[in-house]
Coordinates of C-alpha atoms in Angstrom, one line a residue:
Chain U
M828 CA 66.5 98.6 94.1
A829 CA 68.1 98.9 97.6
E830 CA 66.3 96.8 100.4
R831 CA 64.4 99.1 102.7
F832 CA 64.3 98.3 106.5
P833 CA 61.2 98.4 107.7
P834 CA 59.2 101.8 108.6
Q835 CA 58.9 101.0 112.1
V836 CA 61.2 99.3 115.2
T837 CA 58.7 97.8 117.6
L838 CA 59.6 96.8 121.4
R839 CA 57.1 94.8 123.3
D840 CA 57.4 94.3 127.2
V841 CA 61.4 94.0 126.6
S842 CA 63.2 93.3 130.1
R843 CA 67.1 92.7 130.1
A844 CA 68.1 91.2 133.3
Y845 CA 71.8 90.7 134.9
G846 CA 71.2 87.6 137.3
R847 CA 68.4 89.6 139.5
S848 CA 69.0 93.3 138.6
F849 CA 66.6 94.4 135.3
A850 CA 69.0 97.0 133.5
L851 CA 65.2 96.8 131.6
H852 CA 62.1 96.2 132.9
R853 CA 59.0 95.7 130.5
I854 CA 60.0 98.2 128.0
N855 CA 57.0 99.1 125.3
L856 CA 58.2 101.5 122.4
E857 CA 57.6 102.0 119.0
L858 CA 60.1 104.0 116.7
D859 CA 58.9 105.5 113.9
A860 CA 60.6 106.2 110.3
G861 CA 61.6 110.2 109.8
C862 CA 61.2 111.0 113.7
I863 CA 64.3 111.6 116.0
T864 CA 63.6 109.9 119.4
A865 CA 66.0 110.8 122.3
I866 CA 66.5 108.8 125.0
V867 CA 67.4 110.5 128.4
G868 CA 68.0 109.4 131.7
D869 CA 70.5 109.0 134.6
N870 CA 73.5 106.7 134.6
G871 CA 72.7 103.3 135.1
A872 CA 69.2 104.1 134.1
G873 CA 69.4 101.3 130.9
K874 CA 69.9 103.6 127.9
S875 CA 73.3 101.6 126.8
T876 CA 71.4 98.4 127.5
L877 CA 68.3 99.6 125.1
L878 CA 70.7 100.6 122.4
N879 CA 72.5 97.3 122.5
L880 CA 69.5 95.4 122.2
L881 CA 68.3 97.7 119.1
A882 CA 71.8 97.0 117.7
T883 CA 71.2 93.4 118.0
I884 CA 74.4 92.7 120.0
D885 CA 72.5 92.0 123.5
Q886 CA 69.6 90.0 123.5
P887 CA 66.4 90.5 125.7
T888 CA 65.9 88.1 128.8
S889 CA 61.9 88.6 127.6
G890 CA 59.8 90.4 125.3
D891 CA 60.3 90.7 121.7
I892 CA 61.8 93.7 119.3
S893 CA 60.8 93.4 115.7
Y894 CA 61.8 95.2 112.9
G895 CA 58.4 95.8 110.9
E896 CA 57.0 92.2 111.1
M897 CA 60.7 90.5 111.1
P898 CA 61.5 89.4 114.7
L899 CA 64.9 90.7 115.6
A900 CA 65.7 87.4 117.2
K901 CA 65.5 85.5 114.1
F902 CA 67.0 87.8 111.8
A903 CA 69.5 89.7 113.7
R904 CA 72.0 89.2 111.0
K905 CA 69.9 90.4 108.1
A906 CA 68.9 93.3 110.4
R907 CA 72.5 94.3 110.8
H908 CA 72.7 95.6 107.7
R909 CA 70.3 98.0 108.2
I910 CA 72.0 99.3 111.5
G911 CA 74.5 102.2 112.1
W912 CA 76.1 103.3 115.5
V913 CA 78.1 106.2 116.4
S914 CA 79.2 106.4 119.5
H915 CA 81.3 108.9 121.7
D916 CA 84.2 106.9 120.9
A917 CA 85.6 106.7 117.3
L918 CA 85.3 102.8 116.6
L919 CA 88.4 104.0 113.9
Y920 CA 91.7 102.9 113.6
G921 CA 94.3 105.4 114.6
E922 CA 97.1 103.9 112.7
L923 CA 95.1 104.0 109.7
T924 CA 94.2 107.0 107.3
A925 CA 91.0 108.0 107.1
R926 CA 90.5 106.4 103.8
E927 CA 91.9 103.2 104.9
N928 CA 89.4 103.0 107.9
L929 CA 86.1 103.8 105.4
A930 CA 87.5 101.8 102.8
F931 CA 88.2 98.6 105.4
F932 CA 84.5 98.9 106.8
G933 CA 83.1 99.3 103.5
R934 CA 84.6 95.9 102.3
M935 CA 83.8 94.5 105.7
Y936 CA 80.2 95.0 105.0
G937 CA 80.6 94.0 101.2
I938 CA 79.9 97.3 99.4
D939 CA 80.7 96.7 96.0
D940 CA 81.5 100.3 95.3
A941 CA 83.3 101.0 98.1
Q942 CA 86.0 103.6 96.8
N943 CA 83.3 105.8 95.5
R944 CA 81.4 105.7 98.5
V945 CA 84.4 106.4 100.5
F946 CA 85.2 109.1 98.6
S947 CA 81.8 110.6 98.7
W948 CA 81.5 110.5 102.5
L949 CA 84.9 112.0 103.1
E950 CA 83.4 114.9 100.8
R951 CA 80.3 115.0 103.0
V952 CA 81.8 115.0 106.2
G953 CA 84.3 117.6 104.9
L954 CA 87.5 115.4 105.4
A955 CA 88.5 114.8 101.6
D956 CA 91.5 117.1 102.3
D957 CA 92.6 115.0 105.3
A958 CA 91.6 111.9 103.7
D959 CA 95.4 110.4 103.8
R960 CA 95.9 111.2 107.2
R961 CA 96.1 108.8 110.0
V962 CA 93.3 109.3 112.3
R963 CA 95.5 109.3 115.5
E964 CA 96.3 112.7 114.3
F965 CA 92.8 113.8 114.0
S966 CA 91.0 116.1 116.6
R967 CA 87.8 115.1 118.4
G968 CA 85.5 116.8 116.0
M969 CA 87.2 115.3 113.2
K970 CA 87.2 111.8 114.2
Q971 CA 83.6 112.0 115.2
R972 CA 82.5 113.3 111.7
L973 CA 84.6 110.4 110.2
S974 CA 82.9 108.4 112.9
I975 CA 79.5 109.2 111.5
A976 CA 80.7 108.4 107.8
R977 CA 82.0 105.1 109.4
A978 CA 78.3 104.3 110.6
L979 CA 76.5 105.7 107.3
L980 CA 78.6 104.4 105.0
H981 CA 76.5 101.2 104.4
N982 CA 73.3 103.1 104.2
P983 CA 71.7 102.1 107.4
Q984 CA 67.9 102.7 108.0
L985 CA 68.1 102.7 111.9
L986 CA 70.7 104.9 113.6
L987 CA 72.0 104.8 117.0
F988 CA 73.9 108.0 118.2
D989 CA 75.5 107.2 121.9
E990 CA 76.0 110.6 123.0
P991 CA 77.1 112.2 119.5
A992 CA 78.1 115.5 120.6
T993 CA 80.3 114.8 123.8
G994 CA 83.3 116.7 123.8
L995 CA 82.6 118.8 120.6
D996 CA 82.9 122.3 119.8
Q997 CA 79.8 124.2 118.6
Q998 CA 81.2 123.6 115.5
G999 CA 81.4 120.1 115.7
K1000 CA 77.8 120.2 117.5
R1001 CA 76.3 122.1 114.4
F1002 CA 77.2 119.5 112.0
V1003 CA 76.2 116.6 114.3
V1004 CA 72.6 118.9 114.3
D1005 CA 72.8 119.2 110.5
L1006 CA 73.2 115.8 109.7
L1007 CA 70.5 114.4 112.4
D1008 CA 68.2 116.6 110.5
D1009 CA 69.0 115.4 107.1
L1010 CA 68.6 111.7 108.4
R1011 CA 65.6 112.5 109.6
S1012 CA 64.3 114.4 106.6
A1013 CA 65.8 111.1 104.6
G1014 CA 63.3 108.9 106.3
R1015 CA 65.6 107.1 108.7
I1016 CA 64.7 106.0 111.9
V1017 CA 67.0 107.9 114.1
V1018 CA 67.7 107.1 117.8
V1019 CA 70.0 109.5 120.2
V1020 CA 71.1 108.8 123.9
T1021 CA 72.0 112.3 125.2
H1022 CA 72.5 114.4 128.2
D1023 CA 72.8 117.4 126.1
F1024 CA 70.0 119.6 126.1
D1025 CA 70.9 122.3 123.4
L1026 CA 70.5 118.9 120.8
L1027 CA 67.3 118.1 122.8
D1028 CA 65.4 121.1 122.4
E1029 CA 67.0 121.8 118.8
L1030 CA 66.2 118.0 117.1
A1031 CA 64.0 115.4 119.5
D1032 CA 60.4 115.0 117.9
R1033 CA 60.1 112.6 120.9
I1034 CA 61.8 112.0 124.4
V1035 CA 62.0 108.7 126.2
I1036 CA 63.0 109.2 129.8
L1037 CA 64.2 106.0 131.5
R1038 CA 64.9 105.7 135.5
R1039 CA 66.2 102.8 136.5
G1040 CA 65.3 100.5 134.0
K1041 CA 61.6 101.5 133.4
L1042 CA 60.0 104.2 131.2
S1043 CA 58.9 107.0 133.2
F1044 CA 57.9 109.4 130.2
D1045 CA 57.5 109.1 126.6
G1046 CA 56.2 111.6 124.7
A1047 CA 57.0 115.0 122.5
P1048 CA 59.1 117.6 123.9
H1049 CA 56.4 119.7 124.5
Q1050 CA 54.1 117.5 126.3
L1051 CA 57.3 117.1 128.8
A1052 CA 57.7 120.7 129.4
D1053 CA 54.0 120.8 130.0
L1054 CA 54.5 118.4 132.4
V1055 CA 57.3 119.9 134.2
E1056 CA 54.9 123.2 134.5
T1057 CA 52.2 121.4 136.1
Y1058 CA 54.8 119.8 138.4
R1059 CA 56.0 123.5 139.0
A1060 CA 52.7 125.0 139.6
H1061 CA 51.6 122.4 141.7
A1062 CA 54.9 122.4 144.0
Chain Z
M454 CA 78.0 83.9 102.0
K455 CA 81.4 81.9 102.0
A456 CA 82.5 84.7 99.5
V457 CA 81.7 87.6 101.9
I458 CA 83.4 85.6 104.9
F459 CA 86.8 85.1 102.9
R460 CA 86.5 88.7 101.4
Q461 CA 86.1 89.9 105.2
I462 CA 89.1 87.7 106.0
L463 CA 91.3 88.9 103.6
T464 CA 90.3 92.5 104.7
I465 CA 90.9 91.8 108.5
I466 CA 94.5 90.4 107.1
A467 CA 95.6 93.1 105.1
K468 CA 94.3 95.6 107.7
D469 CA 96.8 94.3 110.2
L470 CA 99.6 93.4 107.9
R471 CA 99.4 97.1 106.8
R472 CA 99.5 98.2 110.5
E473 CA 102.3 96.0 111.5
W474 CA 104.2 97.5 108.4
R475 CA 103.7 101.0 109.3
T476 CA 104.2 100.8 113.0
R477 CA 106.6 97.6 113.1
E478 CA 106.1 97.5 116.9
L479 CA 105.3 93.9 117.1
L480 CA 108.1 92.7 114.7
I481 CA 110.6 94.9 116.8
T482 CA 110.0 93.9 120.4
T483 CA 109.6 90.3 119.1
V484 CA 112.8 89.8 117.4
A485 CA 114.4 91.6 120.3
F486 CA 113.1 89.6 122.9
A487 CA 113.8 86.4 120.5
V488 CA 117.6 87.0 119.9
L489 CA 117.4 87.9 124.3
L490 CA 115.8 84.7 125.1
M491 CA 118.6 82.7 122.5
V492 CA 121.2 84.4 123.9
V493 CA 120.3 83.7 127.7
F494 CA 119.7 80.1 126.4
T495 CA 122.8 79.5 125.0
F496 CA 124.9 80.5 128.0
A497 CA 122.6 78.9 130.4
F498 CA 121.8 75.7 128.9
Y499 CA 124.5 75.0 126.1
H500 CA 127.9 73.3 127.3
D501 CA 128.9 70.6 124.5
D502 CA 127.0 69.1 121.7
E503 CA 125.8 66.5 123.9
T504 CA 124.1 68.6 126.1
G505 CA 123.1 70.7 123.5
I506 CA 120.8 67.7 122.0
L507 CA 119.5 66.9 125.2
V508 CA 118.2 70.6 125.8
F509 CA 117.5 71.7 122.5
P510 CA 114.2 70.3 122.4
G511 CA 112.6 72.4 125.4
I512 CA 114.3 75.4 124.2
L513 CA 113.0 75.4 121.0
W514 CA 109.4 74.9 122.0
V515 CA 109.9 77.4 125.2
A516 CA 111.2 80.0 122.9
I517 CA 108.1 79.0 120.2
V518 CA 105.8 79.7 123.3
F519 CA 107.3 83.1 124.4
T520 CA 107.6 84.7 121.5
G521 CA 104.1 83.4 120.3
T522 CA 102.5 84.9 123.5
L523 CA 104.1 88.0 122.7
A524 CA 102.3 88.2 119.1
I525 CA 99.1 86.9 120.5
S526 CA 98.8 89.1 123.2
R527 CA 98.5 92.2 121.3
T528 CA 96.2 90.3 118.7
F529 CA 93.0 92.6 119.6
Q530 CA 94.7 95.2 121.0
H531 CA 93.9 98.0 118.4
E532 CA 90.1 96.9 118.3
R533 CA 90.2 97.6 122.0
E534 CA 91.9 100.8 122.2
Q535 CA 89.3 102.6 120.0
D536 CA 86.8 100.1 121.0
C537 CA 86.7 98.9 117.1
L538 CA 85.4 95.6 118.6
R539 CA 81.8 97.1 118.7
A540 CA 81.8 98.2 115.1
L541 CA 83.0 94.9 114.1
A542 CA 80.5 93.1 116.1
L543 CA 78.1 94.9 114.3
I544 CA 79.1 93.8 110.9
P545 CA 76.9 90.8 109.8
G546 CA 79.2 87.4 109.5
S547 CA 82.0 89.2 111.4
Q548 CA 82.4 86.9 114.1
H549 CA 83.9 84.1 112.4
S550 CA 85.7 86.2 109.9
L551 CA 87.2 88.4 112.8
Y552 CA 88.6 84.9 114.3
L553 CA 89.9 83.7 111.1
G554 CA 91.7 86.7 110.1
K555 CA 93.3 87.1 113.0
F556 CA 94.2 83.6 113.3
V557 CA 95.7 84.0 109.8
V558 CA 97.4 86.9 111.1
N559 CA 98.9 85.3 114.0
L560 CA 100.0 82.5 112.2
I561 CA 102.0 85.0 109.7
F562 CA 103.7 86.7 112.5
M563 CA 104.5 83.8 114.5
A564 CA 106.1 82.1 111.1
L565 CA 108.1 85.2 110.7
F566 CA 109.5 85.1 114.5
E567 CA 110.1 81.5 114.1
L568 CA 112.1 81.8 110.7
A569 CA 114.3 84.2 112.7
L570 CA 114.6 82.5 116.0
I571 CA 115.2 79.0 114.9
P572 CA 117.8 79.0 112.4
L573 CA 120.1 80.8 115.5
L574 CA 118.9 78.1 118.1
I575 CA 120.0 75.8 115.8
F576 CA 123.2 77.2 114.9
T577 CA 124.0 78.2 118.3
F578 CA 123.3 74.8 119.9
S579 CA 125.1 73.0 117.3
V580 CA 122.2 70.4 116.2
D581 CA 121.8 68.8 112.9
V582 CA 118.6 68.8 111.9
S583 CA 119.2 68.3 107.8
D584 CA 118.5 64.3 108.1
V585 CA 114.9 65.1 109.1
L586 CA 114.2 68.6 108.5
A587 CA 110.8 67.9 107.0
L588 CA 109.4 66.2 109.9
H589 CA 111.1 69.1 112.0
L590 CA 109.2 72.0 110.2
L591 CA 106.1 69.5 110.2
A592 CA 106.0 69.6 113.6
I593 CA 106.8 73.2 114.3
A594 CA 104.4 74.2 111.7
V595 CA 101.2 71.7 113.6
G596 CA 102.3 73.2 116.8
T597 CA 102.2 76.9 115.5
I598 CA 98.6 76.4 114.4
G599 CA 97.5 74.7 117.2
F600 CA 99.4 77.5 119.7
A601 CA 97.4 80.1 117.2
A602 CA 94.1 78.6 117.1
L603 CA 93.5 78.7 121.1
G604 CA 95.9 81.9 121.8
T605 CA 93.6 83.9 119.4
L606 CA 90.5 82.7 121.3
V607 CA 91.9 83.5 124.8
S608 CA 93.3 86.5 123.8
A609 CA 89.9 87.7 122.5
M610 CA 88.6 86.4 126.5
L611 CA 90.9 88.5 127.8
V612 CA 90.9 92.0 125.2
R613 CA 89.0 93.7 128.2
N614 CA 90.9 92.6 131.3
E615 CA 93.3 94.9 132.6
L616 CA 95.8 91.9 133.7
R617 CA 95.6 90.1 130.2
E618 CA 99.5 90.7 130.0
V619 CA 99.2 88.5 133.5
L620 CA 96.5 86.2 133.0
L621 CA 97.3 85.0 129.1
P622 CA 99.8 82.7 130.2
I623 CA 97.9 81.6 133.1
V624 CA 95.0 80.9 131.0
L625 CA 96.6 79.8 127.5
Y626 CA 99.8 77.5 128.8
P627 CA 98.0 74.6 130.4
L628 CA 95.6 74.5 127.5
L629 CA 98.6 73.7 125.3
I630 CA 100.7 71.5 127.8
P631 CA 99.5 68.5 125.7
L632 CA 100.6 70.1 122.4
L633 CA 103.9 71.5 123.9
I634 CA 104.5 67.7 125.5
A635 CA 103.9 66.2 121.8
G636 CA 106.2 68.6 120.2
V637 CA 109.1 68.4 122.8
Q638 CA 108.7 64.7 122.2
V639 CA 108.8 64.7 118.3
T640 CA 112.0 66.8 118.5
S641 CA 114.0 65.5 120.8
A642 CA 113.0 61.8 118.8
L643 CA 114.2 63.5 115.8
L644 CA 117.6 64.7 117.1
T645 CA 118.0 61.5 118.4
G646 CA 118.0 59.3 115.1
G647 CA 114.0 58.7 115.5
G648 CA 112.0 59.0 112.0
W649 CA 108.3 59.0 111.2
A650 CA 107.7 55.5 112.7
E651 CA 108.7 57.1 116.1
V652 CA 107.2 60.7 115.8
G653 CA 104.1 59.9 113.4
P654 CA 102.0 59.3 116.3
W655 CA 102.8 62.0 118.6
I656 CA 102.5 64.3 115.3
Q657 CA 99.2 62.8 114.5
A658 CA 98.1 63.4 118.2
M659 CA 99.3 67.1 117.8
M660 CA 96.5 67.3 114.5
A661 CA 94.0 65.8 116.3
M662 CA 94.8 68.4 119.0
N663 CA 94.7 70.9 116.3
I664 CA 91.5 70.4 115.0
A665 CA 89.7 70.0 118.4
Y666 CA 91.4 73.5 119.3
F667 CA 90.3 75.2 115.8
L668 CA 86.6 74.0 115.9
L669 CA 86.4 74.7 119.5
S670 CA 87.7 78.2 119.2
L671 CA 85.5 78.8 116.0
A672 CA 82.5 77.6 117.9
L673 CA 83.2 79.9 121.0
F674 CA 84.3 82.9 119.4
R675 CA 80.8 84.8 118.9
W676 CA 80.3 84.0 122.3
V677 CA 83.5 85.4 123.8
L678 CA 82.7 88.6 121.4
S679 CA 79.5 88.9 123.0
A680 CA 80.5 88.6 126.5
V681 CA 83.4 91.0 125.8
E682 CA 81.1 93.3 123.7

């Protein structure tokens, strides 16, 4: 049976400083399985830093992050097997074909049945007919679908999406929305950084707003809507 | 664990070789550059066999360094273009295997270019290396390994830098000076009739430098990777 990722990611008093300036300051969060958490904020609010910390490619200056009972600082290597990252950049090799790209990442992750897994993901993201075309010939939407297949190939439990719908047409956005919905139903921990309000409206179970590295809102979309209404009424 | 890293190294090597086979961009540019270097050096420095022997060691090692720099400057270019470094950084164990894979790829490319360049240089400078060919090859192999070990690390350090093509030689060459001096000394001694007794200590020094370069680069690579991420 495949090893399951712990059902919750917890950040306790997490700060990340660069010199004297804080990119993130004393963040406390719990990210649950089967829940899509949207991270929102202006440029420089600390969204990317937060994703980097969750992805283990950066370390907090203070505070700790744990996956279930597993402290990240100690078990980053183990945790990485269970993390998938989708960015607005494709993170794919343009000169390789779609199949070769997925096979490359599959082998790097040490997936035993890489060929079967690659084929099944190419089918799932609708690129089976283009499997042997080089990625540089792909449209933005095709690259993004392949990028999602790359990120999910090793069956990660924690999924980090950094602006996944940027530059996509309506069909591409629909694909991302449906996929995120499937991932939520499958009990994955999904974190999405986005400026796309359609995506927020349609999918987010929870919205986290960052402002200058600090948490300024953490709650359900309807709570945010209530807050905005109250603010308007007072204004 | 070791098997995983070994498989990752082979995967990286296979990917880079496949990519180069498809585009041939490195092969074409470097071979063209090597031929150009050879023509310029021959017309500039070769007057007769005597001067040929005098200038050949320096020219040989300068040619190796220049063509090697071209190969090494492109080591992480494809990872940078699509931000694949980020995807690779997330793969457990990939830091060591990425360094080792790229190091082997650089060695393969440099060996191929040297295979084309060095016989041409030997022919045009009319130097006789047949008596101590094994020692010549050993010195070149050891020098190439040291160059690739350090070059792979420096190339990773500069991967996000806009001026990386300019900065690569500025950062790399001073670090390579001891290795190059030893290489030139070996080639020079061998061409003037020296044997293992004369060149042995130099070659041993080169090997010691290689071990230091390699271990240092392997140890530093994960920090470099996280810094450029």
